[in-house]
PDB file of C-alpha atoms in Angstrom:
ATOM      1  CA  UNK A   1      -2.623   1.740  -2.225  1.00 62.00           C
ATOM      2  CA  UNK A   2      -0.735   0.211   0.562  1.00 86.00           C
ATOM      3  CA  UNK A   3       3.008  -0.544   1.063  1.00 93.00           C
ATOM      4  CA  UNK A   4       3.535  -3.045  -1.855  1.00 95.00           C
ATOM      5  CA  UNK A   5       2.133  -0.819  -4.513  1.00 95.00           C
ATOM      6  CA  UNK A   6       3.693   2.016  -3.419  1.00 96.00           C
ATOM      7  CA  UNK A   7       7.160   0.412  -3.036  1.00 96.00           C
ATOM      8  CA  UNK A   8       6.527  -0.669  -6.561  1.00 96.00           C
ATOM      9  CA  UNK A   9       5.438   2.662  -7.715  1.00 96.00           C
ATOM     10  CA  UNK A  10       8.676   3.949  -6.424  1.00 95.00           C
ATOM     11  CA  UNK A  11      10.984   1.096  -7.974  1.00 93.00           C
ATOM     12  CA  UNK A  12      13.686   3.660  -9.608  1.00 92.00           C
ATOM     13  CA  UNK A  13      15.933   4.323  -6.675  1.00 94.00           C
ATOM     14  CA  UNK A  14      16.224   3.077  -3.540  1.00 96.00           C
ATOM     15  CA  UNK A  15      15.711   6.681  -1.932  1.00 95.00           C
ATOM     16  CA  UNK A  16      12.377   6.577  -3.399  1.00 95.00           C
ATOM     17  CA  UNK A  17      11.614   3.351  -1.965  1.00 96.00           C
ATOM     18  CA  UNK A  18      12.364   5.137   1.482  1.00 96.00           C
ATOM     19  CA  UNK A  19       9.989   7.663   1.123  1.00 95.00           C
ATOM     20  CA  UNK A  20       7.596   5.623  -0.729  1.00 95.00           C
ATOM     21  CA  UNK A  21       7.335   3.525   2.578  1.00 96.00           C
ATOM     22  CA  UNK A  22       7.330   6.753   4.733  1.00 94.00           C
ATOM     23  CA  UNK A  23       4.459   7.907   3.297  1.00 92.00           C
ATOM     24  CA  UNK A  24       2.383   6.202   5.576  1.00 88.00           C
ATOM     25  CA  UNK A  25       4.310   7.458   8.304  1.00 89.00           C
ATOM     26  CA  UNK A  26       5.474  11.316   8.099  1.00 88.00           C
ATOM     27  CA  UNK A  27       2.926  13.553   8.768  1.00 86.00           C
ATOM     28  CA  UNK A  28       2.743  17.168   7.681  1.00 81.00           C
ATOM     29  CA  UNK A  29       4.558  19.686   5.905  1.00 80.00           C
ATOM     30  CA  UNK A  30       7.362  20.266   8.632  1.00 73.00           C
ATOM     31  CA  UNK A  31       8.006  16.512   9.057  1.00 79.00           C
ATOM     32  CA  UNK A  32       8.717  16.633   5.521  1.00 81.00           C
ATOM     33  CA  UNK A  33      12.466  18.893   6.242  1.00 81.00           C
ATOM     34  CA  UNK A  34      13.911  16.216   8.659  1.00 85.00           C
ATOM     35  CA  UNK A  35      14.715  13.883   4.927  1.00 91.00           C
ATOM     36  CA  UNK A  36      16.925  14.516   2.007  1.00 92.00           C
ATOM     37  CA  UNK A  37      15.536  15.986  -1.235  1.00 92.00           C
ATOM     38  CA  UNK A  38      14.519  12.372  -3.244  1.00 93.00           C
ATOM     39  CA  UNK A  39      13.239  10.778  -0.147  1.00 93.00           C
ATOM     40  CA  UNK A  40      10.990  14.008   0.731  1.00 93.00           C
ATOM     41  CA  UNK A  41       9.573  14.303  -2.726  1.00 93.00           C
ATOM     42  CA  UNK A  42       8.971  10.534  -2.988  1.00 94.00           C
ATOM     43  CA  UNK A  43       6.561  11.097   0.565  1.00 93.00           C
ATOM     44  CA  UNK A  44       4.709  13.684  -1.232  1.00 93.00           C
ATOM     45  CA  UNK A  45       4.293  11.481  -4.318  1.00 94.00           C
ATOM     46  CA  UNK A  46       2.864   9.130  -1.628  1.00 94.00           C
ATOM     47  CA  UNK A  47       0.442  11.264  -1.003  1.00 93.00           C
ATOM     48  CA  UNK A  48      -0.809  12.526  -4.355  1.00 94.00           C
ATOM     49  CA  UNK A  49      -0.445   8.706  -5.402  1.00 95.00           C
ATOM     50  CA  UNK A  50      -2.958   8.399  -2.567  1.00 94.00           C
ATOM     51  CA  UNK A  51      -5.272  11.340  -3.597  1.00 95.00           C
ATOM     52  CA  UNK A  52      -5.569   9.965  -7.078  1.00 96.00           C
ATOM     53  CA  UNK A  53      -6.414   6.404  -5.876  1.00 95.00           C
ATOM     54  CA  UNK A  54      -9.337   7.895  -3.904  1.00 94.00           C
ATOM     55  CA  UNK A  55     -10.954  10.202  -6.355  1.00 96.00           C
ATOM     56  CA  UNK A  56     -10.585   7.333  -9.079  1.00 97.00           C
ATOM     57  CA  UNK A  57     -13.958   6.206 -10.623  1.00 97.00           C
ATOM     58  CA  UNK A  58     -13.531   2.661 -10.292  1.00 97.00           C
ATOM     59  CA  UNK A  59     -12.028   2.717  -6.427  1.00 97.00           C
ATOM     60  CA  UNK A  60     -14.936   5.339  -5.887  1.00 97.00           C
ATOM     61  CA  UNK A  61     -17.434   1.755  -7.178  1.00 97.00           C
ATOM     62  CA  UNK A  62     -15.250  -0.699  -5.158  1.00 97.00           C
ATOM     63  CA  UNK A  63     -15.588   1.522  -1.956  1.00 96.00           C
ATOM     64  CA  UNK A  64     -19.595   2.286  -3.089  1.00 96.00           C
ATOM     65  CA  UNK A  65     -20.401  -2.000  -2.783  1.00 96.00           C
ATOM     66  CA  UNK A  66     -19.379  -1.521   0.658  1.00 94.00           C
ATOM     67  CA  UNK A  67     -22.405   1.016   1.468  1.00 93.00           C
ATOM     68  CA  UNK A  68     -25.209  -1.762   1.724  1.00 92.00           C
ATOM     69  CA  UNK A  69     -23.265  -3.124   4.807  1.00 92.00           C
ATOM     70  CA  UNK A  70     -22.622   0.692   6.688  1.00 91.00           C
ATOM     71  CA  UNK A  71     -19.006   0.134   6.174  1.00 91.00           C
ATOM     72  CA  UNK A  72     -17.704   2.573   3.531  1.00 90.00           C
ATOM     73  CA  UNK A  73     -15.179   3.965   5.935  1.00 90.00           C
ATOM     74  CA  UNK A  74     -13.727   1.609   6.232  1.00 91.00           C
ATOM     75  CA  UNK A  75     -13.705   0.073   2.641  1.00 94.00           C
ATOM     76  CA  UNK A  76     -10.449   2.084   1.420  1.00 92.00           C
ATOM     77  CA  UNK A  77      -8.230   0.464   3.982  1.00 91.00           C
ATOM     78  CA  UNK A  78      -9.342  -3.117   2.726  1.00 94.00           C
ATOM     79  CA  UNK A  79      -8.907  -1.848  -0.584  1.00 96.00           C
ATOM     80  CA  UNK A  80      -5.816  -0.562   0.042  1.00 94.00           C
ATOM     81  CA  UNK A  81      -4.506  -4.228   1.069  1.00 94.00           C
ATOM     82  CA  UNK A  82      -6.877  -6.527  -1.279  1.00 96.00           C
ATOM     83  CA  UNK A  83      -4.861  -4.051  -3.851  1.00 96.00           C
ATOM     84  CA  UNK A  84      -1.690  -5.125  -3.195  1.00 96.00           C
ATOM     85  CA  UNK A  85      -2.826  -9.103  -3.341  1.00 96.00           C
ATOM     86  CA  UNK A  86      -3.926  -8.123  -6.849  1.00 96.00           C
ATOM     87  CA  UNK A  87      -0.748  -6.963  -8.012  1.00 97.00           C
ATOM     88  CA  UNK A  88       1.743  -9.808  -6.418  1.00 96.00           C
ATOM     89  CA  UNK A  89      -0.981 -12.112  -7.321  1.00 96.00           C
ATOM     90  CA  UNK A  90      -0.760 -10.954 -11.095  1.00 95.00           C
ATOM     91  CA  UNK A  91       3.326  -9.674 -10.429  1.00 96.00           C
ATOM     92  CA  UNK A  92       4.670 -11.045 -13.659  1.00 94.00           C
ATOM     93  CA  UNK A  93       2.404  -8.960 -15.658  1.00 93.00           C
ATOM     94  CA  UNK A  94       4.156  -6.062 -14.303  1.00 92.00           C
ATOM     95  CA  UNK A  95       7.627  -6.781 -13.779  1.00 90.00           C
ATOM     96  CA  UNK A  96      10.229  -8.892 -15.202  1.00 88.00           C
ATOM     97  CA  UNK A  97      12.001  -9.939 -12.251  1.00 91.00           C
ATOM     98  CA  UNK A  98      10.506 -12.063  -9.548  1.00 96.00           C
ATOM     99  CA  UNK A  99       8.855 -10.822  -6.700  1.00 96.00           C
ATOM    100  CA  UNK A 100      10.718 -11.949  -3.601  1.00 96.00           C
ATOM    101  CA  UNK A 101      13.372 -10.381  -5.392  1.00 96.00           C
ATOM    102  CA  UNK A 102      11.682  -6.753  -4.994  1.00 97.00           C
ATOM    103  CA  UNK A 103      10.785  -7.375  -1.622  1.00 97.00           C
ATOM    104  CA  UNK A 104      14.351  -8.537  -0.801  1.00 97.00           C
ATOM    105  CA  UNK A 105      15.106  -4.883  -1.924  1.00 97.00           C
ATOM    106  CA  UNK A 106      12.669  -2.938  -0.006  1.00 97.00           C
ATOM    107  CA  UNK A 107      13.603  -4.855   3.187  1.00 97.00           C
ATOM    108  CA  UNK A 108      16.824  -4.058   2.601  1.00 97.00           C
ATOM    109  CA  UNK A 109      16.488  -0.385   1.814  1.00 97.00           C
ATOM    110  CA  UNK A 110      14.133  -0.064   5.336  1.00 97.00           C
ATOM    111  CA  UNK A 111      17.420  -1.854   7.160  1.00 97.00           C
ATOM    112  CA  UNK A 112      19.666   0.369   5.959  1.00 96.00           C
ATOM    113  CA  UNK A 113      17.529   3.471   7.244  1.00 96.00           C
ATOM    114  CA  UNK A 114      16.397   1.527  10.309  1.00 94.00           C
ATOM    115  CA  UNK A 115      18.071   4.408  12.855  1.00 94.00           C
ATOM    116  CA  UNK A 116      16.367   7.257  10.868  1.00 93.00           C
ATOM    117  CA  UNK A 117      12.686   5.791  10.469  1.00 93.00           C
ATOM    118  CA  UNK A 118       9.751   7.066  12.981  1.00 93.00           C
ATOM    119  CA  UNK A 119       9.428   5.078  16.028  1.00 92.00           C
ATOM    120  CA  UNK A 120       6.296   3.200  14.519  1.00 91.00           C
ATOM    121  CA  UNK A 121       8.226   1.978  10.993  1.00 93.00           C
ATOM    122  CA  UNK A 122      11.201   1.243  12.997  1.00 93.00           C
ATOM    123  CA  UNK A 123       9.403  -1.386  14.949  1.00 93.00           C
ATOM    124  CA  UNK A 124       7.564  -2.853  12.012  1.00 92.00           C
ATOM    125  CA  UNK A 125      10.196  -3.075   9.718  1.00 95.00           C
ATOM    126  CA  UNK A 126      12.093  -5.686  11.259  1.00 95.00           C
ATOM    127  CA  UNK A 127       8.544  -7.903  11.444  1.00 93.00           C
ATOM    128  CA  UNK A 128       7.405  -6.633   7.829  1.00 93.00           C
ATOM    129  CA  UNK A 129      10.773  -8.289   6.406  1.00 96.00           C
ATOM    130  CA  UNK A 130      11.073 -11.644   9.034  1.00 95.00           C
ATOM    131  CA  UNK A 131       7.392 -12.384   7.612  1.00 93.00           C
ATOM    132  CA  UNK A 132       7.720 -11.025   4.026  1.00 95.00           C
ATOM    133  CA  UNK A 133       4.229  -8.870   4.438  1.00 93.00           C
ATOM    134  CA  UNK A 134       4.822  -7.769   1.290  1.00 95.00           C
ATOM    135  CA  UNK A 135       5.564 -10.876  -0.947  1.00 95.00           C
ATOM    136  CA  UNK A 136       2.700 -12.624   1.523  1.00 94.00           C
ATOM    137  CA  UNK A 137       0.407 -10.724  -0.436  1.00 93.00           C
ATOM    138  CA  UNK A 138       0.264 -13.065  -2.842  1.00 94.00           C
ATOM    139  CA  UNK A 139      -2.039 -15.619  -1.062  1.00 93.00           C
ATOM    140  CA  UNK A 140      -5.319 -14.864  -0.558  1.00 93.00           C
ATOM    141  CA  UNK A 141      -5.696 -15.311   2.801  1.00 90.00           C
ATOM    142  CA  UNK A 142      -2.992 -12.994   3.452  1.00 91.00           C
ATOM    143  CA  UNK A 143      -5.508 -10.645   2.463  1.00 92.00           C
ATOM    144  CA  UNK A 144      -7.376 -11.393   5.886  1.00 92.00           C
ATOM    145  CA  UNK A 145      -4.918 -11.348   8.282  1.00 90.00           C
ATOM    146  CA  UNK A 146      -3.278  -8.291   7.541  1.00 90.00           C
ATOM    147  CA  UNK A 147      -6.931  -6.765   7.756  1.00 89.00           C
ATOM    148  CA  UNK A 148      -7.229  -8.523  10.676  1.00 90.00           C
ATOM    149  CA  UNK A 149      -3.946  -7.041  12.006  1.00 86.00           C
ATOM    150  CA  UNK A 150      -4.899  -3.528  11.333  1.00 85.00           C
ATOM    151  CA  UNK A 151      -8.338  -3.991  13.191  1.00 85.00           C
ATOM    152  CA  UNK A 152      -6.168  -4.914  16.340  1.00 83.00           C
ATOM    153  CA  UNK A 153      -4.004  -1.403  15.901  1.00 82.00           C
ATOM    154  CA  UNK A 154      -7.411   0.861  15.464  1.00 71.00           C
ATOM    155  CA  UNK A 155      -8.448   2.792  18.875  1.00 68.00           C
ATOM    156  CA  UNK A 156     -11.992   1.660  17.953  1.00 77.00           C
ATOM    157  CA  UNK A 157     -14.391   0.165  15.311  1.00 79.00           C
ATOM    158  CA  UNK A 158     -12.019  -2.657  14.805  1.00 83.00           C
ATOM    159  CA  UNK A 159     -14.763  -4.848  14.305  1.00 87.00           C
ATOM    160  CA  UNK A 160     -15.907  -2.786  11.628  1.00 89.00           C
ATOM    161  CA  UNK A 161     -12.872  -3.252   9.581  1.00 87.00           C
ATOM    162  CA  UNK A 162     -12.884  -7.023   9.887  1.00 91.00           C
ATOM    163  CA  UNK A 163     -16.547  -6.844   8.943  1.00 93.00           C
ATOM    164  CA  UNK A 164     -15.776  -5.447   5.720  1.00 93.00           C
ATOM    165  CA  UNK A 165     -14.050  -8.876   4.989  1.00 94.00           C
ATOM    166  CA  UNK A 166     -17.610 -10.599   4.339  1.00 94.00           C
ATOM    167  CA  UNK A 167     -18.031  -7.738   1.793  1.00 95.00           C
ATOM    168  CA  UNK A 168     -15.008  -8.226   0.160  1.00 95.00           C
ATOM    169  CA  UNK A 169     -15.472 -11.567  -0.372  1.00 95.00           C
ATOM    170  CA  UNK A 170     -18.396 -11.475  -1.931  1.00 95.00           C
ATOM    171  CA  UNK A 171     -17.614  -8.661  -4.272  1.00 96.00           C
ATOM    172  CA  UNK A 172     -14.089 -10.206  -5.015  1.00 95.00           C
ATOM    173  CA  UNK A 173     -15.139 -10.610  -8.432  1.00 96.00           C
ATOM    174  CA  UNK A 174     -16.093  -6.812  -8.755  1.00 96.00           C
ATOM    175  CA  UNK A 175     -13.412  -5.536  -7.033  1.00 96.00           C
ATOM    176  CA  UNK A 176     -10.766  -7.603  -9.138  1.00 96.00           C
ATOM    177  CA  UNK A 177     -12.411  -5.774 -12.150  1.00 97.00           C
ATOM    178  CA  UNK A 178     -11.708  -2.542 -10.241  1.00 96.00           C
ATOM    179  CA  UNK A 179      -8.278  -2.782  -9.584  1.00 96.00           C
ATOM    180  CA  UNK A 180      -8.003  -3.663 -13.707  1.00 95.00           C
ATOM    181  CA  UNK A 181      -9.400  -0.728 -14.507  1.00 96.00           C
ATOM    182  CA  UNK A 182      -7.793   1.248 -11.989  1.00 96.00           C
ATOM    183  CA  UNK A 183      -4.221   0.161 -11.932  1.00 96.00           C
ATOM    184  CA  UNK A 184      -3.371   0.949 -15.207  1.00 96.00           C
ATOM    185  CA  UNK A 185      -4.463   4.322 -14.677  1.00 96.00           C
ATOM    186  CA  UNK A 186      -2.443   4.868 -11.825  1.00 96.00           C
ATOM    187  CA  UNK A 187       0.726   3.616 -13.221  1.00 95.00           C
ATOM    188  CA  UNK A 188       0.589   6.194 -16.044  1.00 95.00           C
ATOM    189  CA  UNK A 189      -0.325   8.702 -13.169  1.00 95.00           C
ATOM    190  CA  UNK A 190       1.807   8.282 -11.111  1.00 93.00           C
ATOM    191  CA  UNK A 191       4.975   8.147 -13.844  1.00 92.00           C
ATOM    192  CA  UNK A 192       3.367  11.676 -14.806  1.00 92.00           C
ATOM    193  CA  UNK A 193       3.449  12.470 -11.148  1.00 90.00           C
ATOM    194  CA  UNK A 194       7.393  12.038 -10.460  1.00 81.00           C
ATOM    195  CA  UNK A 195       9.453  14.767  -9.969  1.00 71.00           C
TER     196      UNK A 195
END
């Protein structure tokens, strides 16, 4: 899942929200010491949330339509991102409130933490909220150019990654079917899954 879902995922506290974004961006057990209790347990959450999306059956199809091309590896990051258009595309199935109204919180939570994040969330942040990446997600073609944008931050195969946009859009339908089979899974997981 990428940074939407997990936010999402993590939508009970604020401090969870934190870590939910840091997933992505503390790395190893050690790391884990330098943030308070609820934010550390929220990373590791991340992780597992991450570890069940993988091994799921229907994300194991979605990334298997990819194979034809040569670009499995690179199918769960486009996953990862298509996933979060399908949930602020369908957003009022899952939440009563509107959605710029969550992302209005998770921009502010990152703010407030802005001298504590990692170097690499500290400089995003500020760009992820002044272009609402999150409630962009929405639009289709949003989809694109945040795949696009990660192929410009890989040290190679770049052009892989934007290659698996031709795949994507012509499994759209299959892949929509994934993420309604898998989504529902993972919210009941991941609920199970908090501390």
């Amino acid at each position: 899942m990428n940074y939407l879902a997990h936010a999402w995922l993590a939508r009970h506290s604020d401090d969870a929200i934190l870590g939910a974004i840091l997933g992505d961006f503390v790395f190893g057990q050690s790391a884990l010491q330098d943030w308070p209790p609820a934010v550390r347990a929220e990373i590791v959450r991340h992780r597992r949330i991450d570890q069940y999306t993988d091994a799921h059956p229907a994300v194991v199809a979605a990334r298997g339509l990819f194979d034809a091309a040569g670009l499995r590896r690179y199918a769960g990051i486009v996953l990862d991102v298509y996933f979060d258009h399908c949930l602020a595309r369908g957003w009022v199935r899952w939440n009563d409130a509107p959605l710029g109204d969550f992302t209005a919180r998770v921009y502010r939570v990152l703010d407030a933490h802005r001298e504590a994040l990692p170097p690499r969330l500290q400089a995003i942040a500020p760009r992820m909220a002044a272009h609402d990446w999150l409630g962009s997600y929405a639009q289709r073609g949003n989809v694109d150019h945040a795949v696009r944008g990660i192929a410009t931050r890989l040290s190679r195969n770049g052009d892989k990654l934007v290659a698996c946009l031709d795949v994507l859009r012509v499994e759209e339908t299959a892949i929509d079917a994934a993420f309604g089979a898998f989504f529902p899974d993972l919210v009941h997981a991941a609920a199970r899954m908090r501390p």
